[in-house]
Structures are given as structure tokens and as C-alpha cells.
mmCIF file of C-alpha atoms in Angstrom:
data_model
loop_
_atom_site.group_PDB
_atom_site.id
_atom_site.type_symbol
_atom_site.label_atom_id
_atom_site.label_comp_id
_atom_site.label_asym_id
_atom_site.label_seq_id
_atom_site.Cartn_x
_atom_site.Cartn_y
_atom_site.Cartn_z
ATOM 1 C CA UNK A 904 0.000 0.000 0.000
ATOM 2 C CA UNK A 905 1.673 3.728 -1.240
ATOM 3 C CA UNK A 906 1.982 5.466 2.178
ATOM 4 C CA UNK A 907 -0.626 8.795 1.722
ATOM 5 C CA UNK A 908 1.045 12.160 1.992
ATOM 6 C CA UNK A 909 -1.225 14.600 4.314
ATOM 7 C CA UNK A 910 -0.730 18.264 5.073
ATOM 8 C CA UNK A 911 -1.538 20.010 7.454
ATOM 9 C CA UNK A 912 -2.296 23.537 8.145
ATOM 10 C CA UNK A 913 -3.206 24.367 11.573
ATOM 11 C CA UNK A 914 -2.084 25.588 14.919
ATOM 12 C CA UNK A 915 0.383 24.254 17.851
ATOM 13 C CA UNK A 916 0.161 25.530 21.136
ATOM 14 C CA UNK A 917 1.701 24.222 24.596
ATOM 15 C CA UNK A 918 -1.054 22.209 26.264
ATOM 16 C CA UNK A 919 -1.274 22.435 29.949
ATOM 17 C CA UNK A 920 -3.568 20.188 31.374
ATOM 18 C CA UNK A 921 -4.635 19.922 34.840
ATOM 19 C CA UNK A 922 -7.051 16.809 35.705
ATOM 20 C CA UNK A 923 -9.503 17.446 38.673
ATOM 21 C CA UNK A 924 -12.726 15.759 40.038
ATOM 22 C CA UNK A 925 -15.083 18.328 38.512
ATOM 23 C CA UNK A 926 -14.288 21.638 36.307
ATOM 24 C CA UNK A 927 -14.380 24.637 38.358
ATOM 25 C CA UNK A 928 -17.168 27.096 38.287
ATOM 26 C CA UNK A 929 -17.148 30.828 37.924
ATOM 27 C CA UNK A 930 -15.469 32.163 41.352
ATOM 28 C CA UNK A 931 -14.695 28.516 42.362
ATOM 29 C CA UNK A 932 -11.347 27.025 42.974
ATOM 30 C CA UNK A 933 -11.217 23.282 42.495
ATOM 31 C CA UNK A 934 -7.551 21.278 44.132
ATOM 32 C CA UNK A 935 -6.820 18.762 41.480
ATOM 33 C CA UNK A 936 -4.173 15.838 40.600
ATOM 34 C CA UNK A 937 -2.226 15.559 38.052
ATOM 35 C CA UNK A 938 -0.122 17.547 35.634
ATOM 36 C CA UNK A 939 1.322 17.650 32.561
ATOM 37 C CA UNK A 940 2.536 19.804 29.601
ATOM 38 C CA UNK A 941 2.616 18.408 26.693
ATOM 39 C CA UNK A 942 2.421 19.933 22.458
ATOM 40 C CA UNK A 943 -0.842 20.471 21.405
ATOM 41 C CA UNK A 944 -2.911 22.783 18.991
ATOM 42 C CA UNK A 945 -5.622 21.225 16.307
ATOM 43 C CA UNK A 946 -3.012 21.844 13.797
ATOM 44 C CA UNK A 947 0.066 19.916 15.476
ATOM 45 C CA UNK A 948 -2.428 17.312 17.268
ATOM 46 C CA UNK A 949 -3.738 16.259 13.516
ATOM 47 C CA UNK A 950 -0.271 16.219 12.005
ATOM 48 C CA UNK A 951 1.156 13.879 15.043
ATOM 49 C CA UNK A 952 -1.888 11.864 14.622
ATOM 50 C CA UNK A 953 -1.715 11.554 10.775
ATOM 51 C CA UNK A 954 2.196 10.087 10.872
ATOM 52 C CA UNK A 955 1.184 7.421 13.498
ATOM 53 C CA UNK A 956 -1.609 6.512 11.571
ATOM 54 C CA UNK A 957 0.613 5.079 8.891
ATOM 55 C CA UNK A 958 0.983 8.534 7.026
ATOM 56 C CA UNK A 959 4.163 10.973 6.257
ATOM 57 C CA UNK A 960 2.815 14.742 6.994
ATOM 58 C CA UNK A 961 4.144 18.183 6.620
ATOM 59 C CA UNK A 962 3.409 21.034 9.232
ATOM 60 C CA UNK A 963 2.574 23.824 7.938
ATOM 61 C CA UNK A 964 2.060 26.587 11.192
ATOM 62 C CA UNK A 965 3.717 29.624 13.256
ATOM 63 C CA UNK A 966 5.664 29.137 16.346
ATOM 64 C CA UNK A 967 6.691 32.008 18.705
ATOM 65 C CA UNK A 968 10.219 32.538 19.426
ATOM 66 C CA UNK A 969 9.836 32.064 23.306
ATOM 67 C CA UNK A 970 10.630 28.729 25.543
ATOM 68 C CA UNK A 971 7.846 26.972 23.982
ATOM 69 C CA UNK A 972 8.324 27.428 20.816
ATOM 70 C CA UNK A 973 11.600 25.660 20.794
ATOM 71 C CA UNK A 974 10.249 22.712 22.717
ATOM 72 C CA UNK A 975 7.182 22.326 20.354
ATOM 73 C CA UNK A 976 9.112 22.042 17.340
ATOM 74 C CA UNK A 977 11.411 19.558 18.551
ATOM 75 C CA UNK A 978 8.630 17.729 20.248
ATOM 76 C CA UNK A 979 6.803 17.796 16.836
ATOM 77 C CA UNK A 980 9.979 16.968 14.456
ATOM 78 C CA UNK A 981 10.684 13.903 16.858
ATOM 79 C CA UNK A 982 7.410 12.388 16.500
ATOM 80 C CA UNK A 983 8.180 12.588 12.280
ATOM 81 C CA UNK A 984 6.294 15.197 10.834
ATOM 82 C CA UNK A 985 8.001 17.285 8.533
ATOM 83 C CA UNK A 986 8.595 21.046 10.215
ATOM 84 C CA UNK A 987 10.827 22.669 7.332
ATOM 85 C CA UNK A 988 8.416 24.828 6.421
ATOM 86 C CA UNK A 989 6.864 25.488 10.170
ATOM 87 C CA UNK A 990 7.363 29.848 10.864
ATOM 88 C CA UNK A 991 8.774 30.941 13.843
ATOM 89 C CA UNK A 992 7.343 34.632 14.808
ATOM 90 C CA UNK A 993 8.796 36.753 17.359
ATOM 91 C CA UNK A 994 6.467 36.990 20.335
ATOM 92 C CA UNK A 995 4.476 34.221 22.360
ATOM 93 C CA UNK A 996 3.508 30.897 21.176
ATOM 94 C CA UNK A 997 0.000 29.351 21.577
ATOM 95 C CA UNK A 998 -0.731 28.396 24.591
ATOM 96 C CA UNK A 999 -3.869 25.984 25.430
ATOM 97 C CA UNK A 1000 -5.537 25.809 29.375
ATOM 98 C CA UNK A 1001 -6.845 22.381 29.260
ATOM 99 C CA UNK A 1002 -8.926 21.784 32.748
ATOM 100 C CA UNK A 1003 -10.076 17.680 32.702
ATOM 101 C CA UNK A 1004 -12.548 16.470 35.440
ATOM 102 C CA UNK A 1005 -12.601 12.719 36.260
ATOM 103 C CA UNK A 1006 -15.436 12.089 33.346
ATOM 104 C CA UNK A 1007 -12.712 12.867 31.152
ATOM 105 C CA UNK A 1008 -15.322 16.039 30.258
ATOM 106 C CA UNK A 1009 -12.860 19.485 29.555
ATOM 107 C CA UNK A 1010 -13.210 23.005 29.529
ATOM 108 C CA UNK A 1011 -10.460 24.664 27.067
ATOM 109 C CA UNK A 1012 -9.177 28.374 26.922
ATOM 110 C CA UNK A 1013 -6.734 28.684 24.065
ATOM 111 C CA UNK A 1014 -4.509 31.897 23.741
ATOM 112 C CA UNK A 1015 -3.308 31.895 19.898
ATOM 113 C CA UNK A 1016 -0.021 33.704 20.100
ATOM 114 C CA UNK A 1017 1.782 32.696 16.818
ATOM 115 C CA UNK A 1018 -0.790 31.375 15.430
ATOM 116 C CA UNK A 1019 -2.166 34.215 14.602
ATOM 117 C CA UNK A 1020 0.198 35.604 12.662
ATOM 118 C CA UNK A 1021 0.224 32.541 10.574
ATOM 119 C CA UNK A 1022 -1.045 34.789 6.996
ATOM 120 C CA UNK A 1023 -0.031 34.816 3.885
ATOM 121 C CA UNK A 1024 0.770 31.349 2.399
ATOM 122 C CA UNK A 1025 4.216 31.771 0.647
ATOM 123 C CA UNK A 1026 5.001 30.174 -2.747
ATOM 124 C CA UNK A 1027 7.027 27.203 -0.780
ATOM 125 C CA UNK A 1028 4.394 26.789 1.453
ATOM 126 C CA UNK A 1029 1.485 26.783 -1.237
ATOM 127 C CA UNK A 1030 3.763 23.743 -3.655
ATOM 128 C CA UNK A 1031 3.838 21.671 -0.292
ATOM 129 C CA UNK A 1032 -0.088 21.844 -0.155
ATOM 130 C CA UNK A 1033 -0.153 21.293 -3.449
ATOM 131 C CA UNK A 1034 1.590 18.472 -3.906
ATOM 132 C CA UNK A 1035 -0.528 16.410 -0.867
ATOM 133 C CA UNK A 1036 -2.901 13.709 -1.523
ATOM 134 C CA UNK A 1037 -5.557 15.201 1.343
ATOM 135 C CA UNK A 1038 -5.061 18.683 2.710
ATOM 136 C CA UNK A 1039 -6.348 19.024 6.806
ATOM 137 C CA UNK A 1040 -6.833 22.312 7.886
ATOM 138 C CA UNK A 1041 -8.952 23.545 11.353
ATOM 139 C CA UNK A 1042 -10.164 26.981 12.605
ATOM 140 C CA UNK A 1043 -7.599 28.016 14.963
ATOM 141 C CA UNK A 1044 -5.666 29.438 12.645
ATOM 142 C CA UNK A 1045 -6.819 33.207 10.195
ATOM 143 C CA UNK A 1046 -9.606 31.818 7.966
ATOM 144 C CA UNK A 1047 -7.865 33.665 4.631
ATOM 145 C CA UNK A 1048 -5.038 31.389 5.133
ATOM 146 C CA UNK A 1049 -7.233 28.176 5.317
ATOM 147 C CA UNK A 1050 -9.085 29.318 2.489
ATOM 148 C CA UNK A 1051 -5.883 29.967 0.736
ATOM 149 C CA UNK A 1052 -4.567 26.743 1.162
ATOM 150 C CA UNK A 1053 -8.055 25.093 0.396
ATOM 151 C CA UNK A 1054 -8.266 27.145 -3.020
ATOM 152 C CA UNK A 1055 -5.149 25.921 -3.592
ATOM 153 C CA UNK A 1056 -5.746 22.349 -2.948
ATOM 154 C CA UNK A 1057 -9.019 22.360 -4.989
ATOM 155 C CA UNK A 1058 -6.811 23.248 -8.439
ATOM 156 C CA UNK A 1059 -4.000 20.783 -7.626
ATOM 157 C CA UNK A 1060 -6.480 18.175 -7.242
ATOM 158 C CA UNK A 1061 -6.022 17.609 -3.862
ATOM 159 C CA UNK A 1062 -8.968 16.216 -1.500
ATOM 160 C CA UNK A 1063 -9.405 18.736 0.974
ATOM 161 C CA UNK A 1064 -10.855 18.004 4.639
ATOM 162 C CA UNK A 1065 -12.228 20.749 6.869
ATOM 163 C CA UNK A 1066 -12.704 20.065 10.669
ATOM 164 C CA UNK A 1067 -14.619 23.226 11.302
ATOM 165 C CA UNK A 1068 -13.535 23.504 14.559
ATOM 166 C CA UNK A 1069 -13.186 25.977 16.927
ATOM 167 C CA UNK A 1070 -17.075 26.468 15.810
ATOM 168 C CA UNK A 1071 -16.815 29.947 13.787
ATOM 169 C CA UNK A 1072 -18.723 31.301 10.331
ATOM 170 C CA UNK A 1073 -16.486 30.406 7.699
ATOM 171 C CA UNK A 1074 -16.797 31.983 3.655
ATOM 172 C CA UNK A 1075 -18.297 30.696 0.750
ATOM 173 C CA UNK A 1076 -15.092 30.676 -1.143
ATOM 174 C CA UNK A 1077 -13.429 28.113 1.708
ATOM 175 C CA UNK A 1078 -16.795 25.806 1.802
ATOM 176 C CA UNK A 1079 -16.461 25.780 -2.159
ATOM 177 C CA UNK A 1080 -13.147 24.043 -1.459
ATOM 178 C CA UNK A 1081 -14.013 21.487 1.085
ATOM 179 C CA UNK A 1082 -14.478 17.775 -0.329
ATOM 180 C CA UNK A 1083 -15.199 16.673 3.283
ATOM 181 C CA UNK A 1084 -16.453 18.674 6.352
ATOM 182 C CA UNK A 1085 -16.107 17.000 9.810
ATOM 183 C CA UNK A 1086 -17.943 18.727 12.351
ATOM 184 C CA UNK A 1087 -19.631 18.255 15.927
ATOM 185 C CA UNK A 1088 -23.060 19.371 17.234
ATOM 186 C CA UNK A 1089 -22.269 22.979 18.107
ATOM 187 C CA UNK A 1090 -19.842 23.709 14.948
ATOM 188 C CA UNK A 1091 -22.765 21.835 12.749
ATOM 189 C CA UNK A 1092 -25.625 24.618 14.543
ATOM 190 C CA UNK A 1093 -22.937 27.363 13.850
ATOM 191 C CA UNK A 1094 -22.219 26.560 9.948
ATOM 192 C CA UNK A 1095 -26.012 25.685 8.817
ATOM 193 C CA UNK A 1096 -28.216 27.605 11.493
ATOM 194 C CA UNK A 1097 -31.073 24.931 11.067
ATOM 195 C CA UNK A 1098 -29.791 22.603 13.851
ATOM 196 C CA UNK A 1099 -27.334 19.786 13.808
ATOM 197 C CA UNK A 1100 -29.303 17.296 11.338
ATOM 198 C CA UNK A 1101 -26.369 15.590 9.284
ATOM 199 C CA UNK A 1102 -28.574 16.311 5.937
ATOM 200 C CA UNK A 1103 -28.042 20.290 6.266
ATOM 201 C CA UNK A 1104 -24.331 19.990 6.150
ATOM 202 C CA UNK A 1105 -24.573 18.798 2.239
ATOM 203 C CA UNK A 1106 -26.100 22.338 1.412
ATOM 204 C CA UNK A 1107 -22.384 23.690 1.794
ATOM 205 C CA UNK A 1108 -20.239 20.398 1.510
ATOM 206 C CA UNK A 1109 -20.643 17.517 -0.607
ATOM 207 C CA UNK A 1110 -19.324 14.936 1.940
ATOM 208 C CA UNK A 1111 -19.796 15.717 5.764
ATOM 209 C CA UNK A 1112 -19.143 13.543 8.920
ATOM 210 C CA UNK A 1113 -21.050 14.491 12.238
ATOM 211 C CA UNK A 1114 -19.332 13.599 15.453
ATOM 212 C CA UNK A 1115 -21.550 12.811 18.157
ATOM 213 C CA UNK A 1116 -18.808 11.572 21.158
ATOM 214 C CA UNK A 1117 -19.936 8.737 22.891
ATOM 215 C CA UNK A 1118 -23.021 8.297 20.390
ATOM 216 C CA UNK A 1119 -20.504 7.600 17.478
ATOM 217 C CA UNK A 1120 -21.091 9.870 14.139
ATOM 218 C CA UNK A 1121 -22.645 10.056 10.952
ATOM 219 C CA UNK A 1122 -21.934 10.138 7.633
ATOM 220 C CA UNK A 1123 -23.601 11.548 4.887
ATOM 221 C CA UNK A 1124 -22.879 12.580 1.557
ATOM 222 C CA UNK A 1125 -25.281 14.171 -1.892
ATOM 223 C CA UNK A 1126 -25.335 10.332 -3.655
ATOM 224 C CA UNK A 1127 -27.771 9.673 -0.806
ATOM 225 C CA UNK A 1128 -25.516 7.877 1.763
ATOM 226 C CA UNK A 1129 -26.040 8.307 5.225
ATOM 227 C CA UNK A 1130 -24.878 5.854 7.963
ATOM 228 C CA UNK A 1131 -24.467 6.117 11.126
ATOM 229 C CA UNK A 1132 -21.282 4.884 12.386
ATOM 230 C CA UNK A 1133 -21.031 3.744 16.589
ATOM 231 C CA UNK A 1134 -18.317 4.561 19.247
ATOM 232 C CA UNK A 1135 -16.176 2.277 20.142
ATOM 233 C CA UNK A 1136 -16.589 1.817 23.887
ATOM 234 C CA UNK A 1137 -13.766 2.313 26.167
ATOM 235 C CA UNK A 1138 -13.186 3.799 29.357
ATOM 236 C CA UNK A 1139 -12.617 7.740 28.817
ATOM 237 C CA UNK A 1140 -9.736 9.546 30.856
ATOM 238 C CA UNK A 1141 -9.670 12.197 28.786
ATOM 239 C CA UNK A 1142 -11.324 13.701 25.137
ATOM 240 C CA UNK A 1143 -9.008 16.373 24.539
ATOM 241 C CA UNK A 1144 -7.137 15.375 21.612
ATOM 242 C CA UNK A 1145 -10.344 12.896 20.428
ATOM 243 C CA UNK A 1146 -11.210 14.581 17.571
ATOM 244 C CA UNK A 1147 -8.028 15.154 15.800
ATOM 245 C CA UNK A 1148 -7.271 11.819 16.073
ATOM 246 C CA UNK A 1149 -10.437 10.975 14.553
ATOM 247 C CA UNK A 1150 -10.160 13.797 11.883
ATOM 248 C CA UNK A 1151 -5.929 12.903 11.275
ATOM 249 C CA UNK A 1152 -7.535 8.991 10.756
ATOM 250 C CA UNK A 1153 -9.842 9.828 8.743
ATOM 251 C CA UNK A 1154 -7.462 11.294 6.230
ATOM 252 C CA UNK A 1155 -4.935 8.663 6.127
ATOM 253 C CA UNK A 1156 -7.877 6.078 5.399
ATOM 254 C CA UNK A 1157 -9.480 8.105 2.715
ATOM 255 C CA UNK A 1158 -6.308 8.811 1.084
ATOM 256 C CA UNK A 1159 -5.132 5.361 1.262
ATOM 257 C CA UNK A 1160 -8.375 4.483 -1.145
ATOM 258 C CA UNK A 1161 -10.799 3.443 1.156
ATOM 259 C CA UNK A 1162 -14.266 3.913 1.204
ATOM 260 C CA UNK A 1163 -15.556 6.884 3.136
ATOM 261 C CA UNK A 1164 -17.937 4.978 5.288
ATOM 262 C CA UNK A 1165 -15.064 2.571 6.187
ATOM 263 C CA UNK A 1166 -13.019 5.251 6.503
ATOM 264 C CA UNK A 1167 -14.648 6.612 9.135
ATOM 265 C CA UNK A 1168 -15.284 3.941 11.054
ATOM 266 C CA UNK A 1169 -11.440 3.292 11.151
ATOM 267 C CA UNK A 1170 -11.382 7.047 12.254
ATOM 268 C CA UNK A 1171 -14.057 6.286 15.443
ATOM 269 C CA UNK A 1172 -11.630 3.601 16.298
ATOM 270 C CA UNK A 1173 -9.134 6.201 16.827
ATOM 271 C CA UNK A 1174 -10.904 8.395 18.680
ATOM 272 C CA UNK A 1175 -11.727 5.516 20.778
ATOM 273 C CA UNK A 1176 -8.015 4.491 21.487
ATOM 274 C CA UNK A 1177 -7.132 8.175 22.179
ATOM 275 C CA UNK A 1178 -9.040 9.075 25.090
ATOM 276 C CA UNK A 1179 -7.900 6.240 27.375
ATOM 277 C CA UNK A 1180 -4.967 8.286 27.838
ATOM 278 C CA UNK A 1181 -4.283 11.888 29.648
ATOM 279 C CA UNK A 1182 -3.067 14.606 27.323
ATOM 280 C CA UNK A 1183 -3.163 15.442 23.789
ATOM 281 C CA UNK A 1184 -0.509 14.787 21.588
ATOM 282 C CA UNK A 1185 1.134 12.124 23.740
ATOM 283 C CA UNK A 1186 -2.768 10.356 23.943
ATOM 284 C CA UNK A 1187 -2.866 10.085 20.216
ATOM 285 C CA UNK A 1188 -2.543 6.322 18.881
ATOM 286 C CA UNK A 1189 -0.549 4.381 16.429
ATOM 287 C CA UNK A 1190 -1.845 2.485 13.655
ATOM 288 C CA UNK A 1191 -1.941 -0.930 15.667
ATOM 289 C CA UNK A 1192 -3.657 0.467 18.228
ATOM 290 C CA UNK A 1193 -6.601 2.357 15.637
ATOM 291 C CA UNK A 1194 -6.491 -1.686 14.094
ATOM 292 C CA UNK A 1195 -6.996 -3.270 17.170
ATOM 293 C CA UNK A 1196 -9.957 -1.416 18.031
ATOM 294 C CA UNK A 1197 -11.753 -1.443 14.545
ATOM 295 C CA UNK A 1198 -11.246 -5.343 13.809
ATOM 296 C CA UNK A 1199 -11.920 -5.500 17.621
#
């Protein structure tokens, strides 16, 4: 089988993730456990999860020129994702305030730092997107440069995958790009306004998978399909990083030829195998794990 090529454009930020019994409340001060800080961002998170999924993947991103910085991009080059083309920017990286209560349920406030400078797709940058098999991009990044890179795709020929996610209003231009838009509940409401019925999604995408957590996801697409595809059940420690290990599985299964629908059930089995473990990046499983699961 020819090992798929993903890129992905996205964020990285320095998780720090505290684990408690219960997330705090406005005013409230909860004493937690454990500790740990660890590379995350949608953008790096994807990219990690795409190489141990049996993929090679280029980074494409901003880092800032502070502490972090330095320790994400070695973090993310030594897990085997191609950084050569990864920006540094002078100033603060992301940073990501991940609180986890013992549900494995989180509450998230992300500061973007670098990543928001990361504008203006160069002509390097734009050749490595173009010469993907499946382009991955998020929201946590400028929305011209994910459209940019989308556009771009689109004329290579390159299948392009949206996870719409933080949930935000995204143009017409980018949706005209998107061969396949993964979504939850919320970011479904946000992009349609009619709900979070699966069916709405093809009025702006003609392939769209809706994540559900524990309730699995669907699939639906404009030939008709629509299947609903169920969790895997495991015990949860922690979701963080679930959904960019679904959405970085996803891609490598599509763009190794197989069907969407199986595709994404591969995908739920990665999900599935992430969130026994605390953190993101270091929570986010390799192939025989995502196999063990799905022929499980």
C-alpha cells in the first residue's frame, strides 16, 4: 500500500492540562491531581496523529520565538512530521488551558499567540499543499489562510478536509473548497443555522461527517448515503485530543483508497483508542492500536 502524503495547516500551542474531580465554576477554585505539559494545537495534534496513523505529513504553522516554541518544534519533528516549512514569529507561542474532570469532560481556553500571525501562504508553502494527496486544515488558525490553502488544494487536485472547529462562520469561497467537512453538534448549529441534522451539512459540503462523542457519528454525503457509524466503547480519561485523532484517521484512510464509510469507522476507532490516555498529543494512537480497536 503507497503510504498517503497529508498536510496540514493548523495551529500548535503548549497544552497544559490539569485533571480534577469536577471543572471549576465561575469564582470557584477546584484542588486537582495531576499535571502535565505536553504539544498540542488542532493543527500539530492532527499532524502527530496523521504520521502514526501510517501517514508521512508536513506542518505547515507559526511558532513564537519564546521557551515553547523551541520545545514544540522539537517535540513535533521527533514524532516525524516534517517542520521545514513550520514559521517561527517573534512573540508568544500558543498556549492551550486544558482543565479535565474525572469524566474525562474538559473546559479549554486557548490563547493563539503565533498562530495568529500565521497569513499569507508563501510560494514554498502553497507547492507543499499542493503536492498532498488530502489537505487538513482547522479553525484556529486566520480563515484567509485556510481558504488559501483550500483554493489551492481544490486546483491541484487535492482532497481537501475541513474540521470546522473551533465552531466559527467560515466563507463561501473556503466551503467551495471542502471535499469533506467533519464537524460536531455545536460547529454543525454554527455553519447551517437549522440545527445539527447531518442532511443540512450537504447544502455547503458535498461529503460531511457528524461527530456525536460517545453516540458515534454520521456520515452523509449528496449520492444519498447516510450511515451512522457507533463509538467504540472504552473507558474515557480524557477527550481532549479525540477529535483530531479521529479527523488525522480519517485522512490517512481516505487517502489510502478506502471507502468513506469505512473510513470513518477506522477514524471512530481512533478516537476511541485516544481518550484512554491523559493529554493530547502524547494520547494520540498508532496504527496498531486504531487496528486493534476497529477489527476489535
Amino acid at each position: 500500500m503507497r503510504q498517503t502524503r497529508v498536510v496540514v495547516v493548523g495551529s500548535a500551542n503548549m497544552d497544559l492540562v490539569g485533571a480534577g474531580p469536577a471543572l471549576p465554576r465561575p469564582g470557584e477554585t477546584v484542588l486537582g491531581g495531576d499535571f502535565v505539559m505536553v504539544p498540542g494545537g488542532k493543527g500539530a495534534n492532527q499532524a502527530v496523529a496523521a504520521v502514526r496513523a501510517g501517514a508521512s505529513c508536513a506542518f505547515l504553522g507559526a511558532l513564537g520565538s519564546d521557551s515553547f516554541g523551541v520545545t514544540l518544534r522539537a517535540r513535533i519533528t521527533a514524532a516525524q512530521v516534517d517542520t521545514t516549512h513550520l514559521r517561527v514569529v517573534y512573540g508568544a507561542s500558543g498556549v492551550a488551558l486544558v482543565m479535565v474532570n474525572s469524566a474525562g469532560e474538559n473546559a479549554i481556553l486557548v490563547t493563539p499567540g503565533a498562530n495568529a500571525a500565521f497569513t499569507a501562504l508563501t510560494d514554498a508553502e502553497l507547492d507543499v499543499v499542493r503536492g498532498a494527496d488530502v489537505l487538513v486544515a482547522q479553525l484556529e488558525i486566520p480563515v484567509e489562510t485556510v481558504t488559501e490553502a483550500a483554493v489551492a488544494a481544490r486546483a491541484a487536485g487535492t482532497r481537501v478536509i475541513l474540521n470546522a472547529a473551533p465552531a466559527r462562520q467560515v466563507p463561501a469561497e473556503l466551503l467551495a473548497s471542502v471535499d469533506l467537512l467533519v464537524v460536531n453538534e455545536t460547529e454543525a448549529q454554527t455553519l447551517t443555522g437549522k440545527g445539527h441534522e447531518p442532511g443540512a451539512l450537504l447544502e455547503l459540503v458535498p461529503r460531511a461527517v457528524l461527530t456525536l462523542g460517545g453516540e458515534g457519528a454520521w456520515y452523509v454525503d449528496r449520492d444519498g448515503v447516510a450511515v451512522h457509524v457507533p463509538a467504540v466503547p472504552v473507558d474515557v480519561v480524557d477527550s481532549t485530543a479525540a477529535g483530531d485523532a479521529f479527523t488525522a484517521a480519517l485522512a490517512v484512510a481516505w487517502g489510502e483508497g478506502r471507502e468513506v464509510v469505512d473510513a470513518v469507522r477506522w477514524a471512530a476507532a481512533a478516537g476511541a483508542a485516544c481518550v484512554r490516555r491523559l493529554g493530547a498529543s502524547v494520547s494520540l494512537p498508532r496504527r496498531a492500536e486504531i487496528d486493534a480497536l476497529y477489527s476489535g
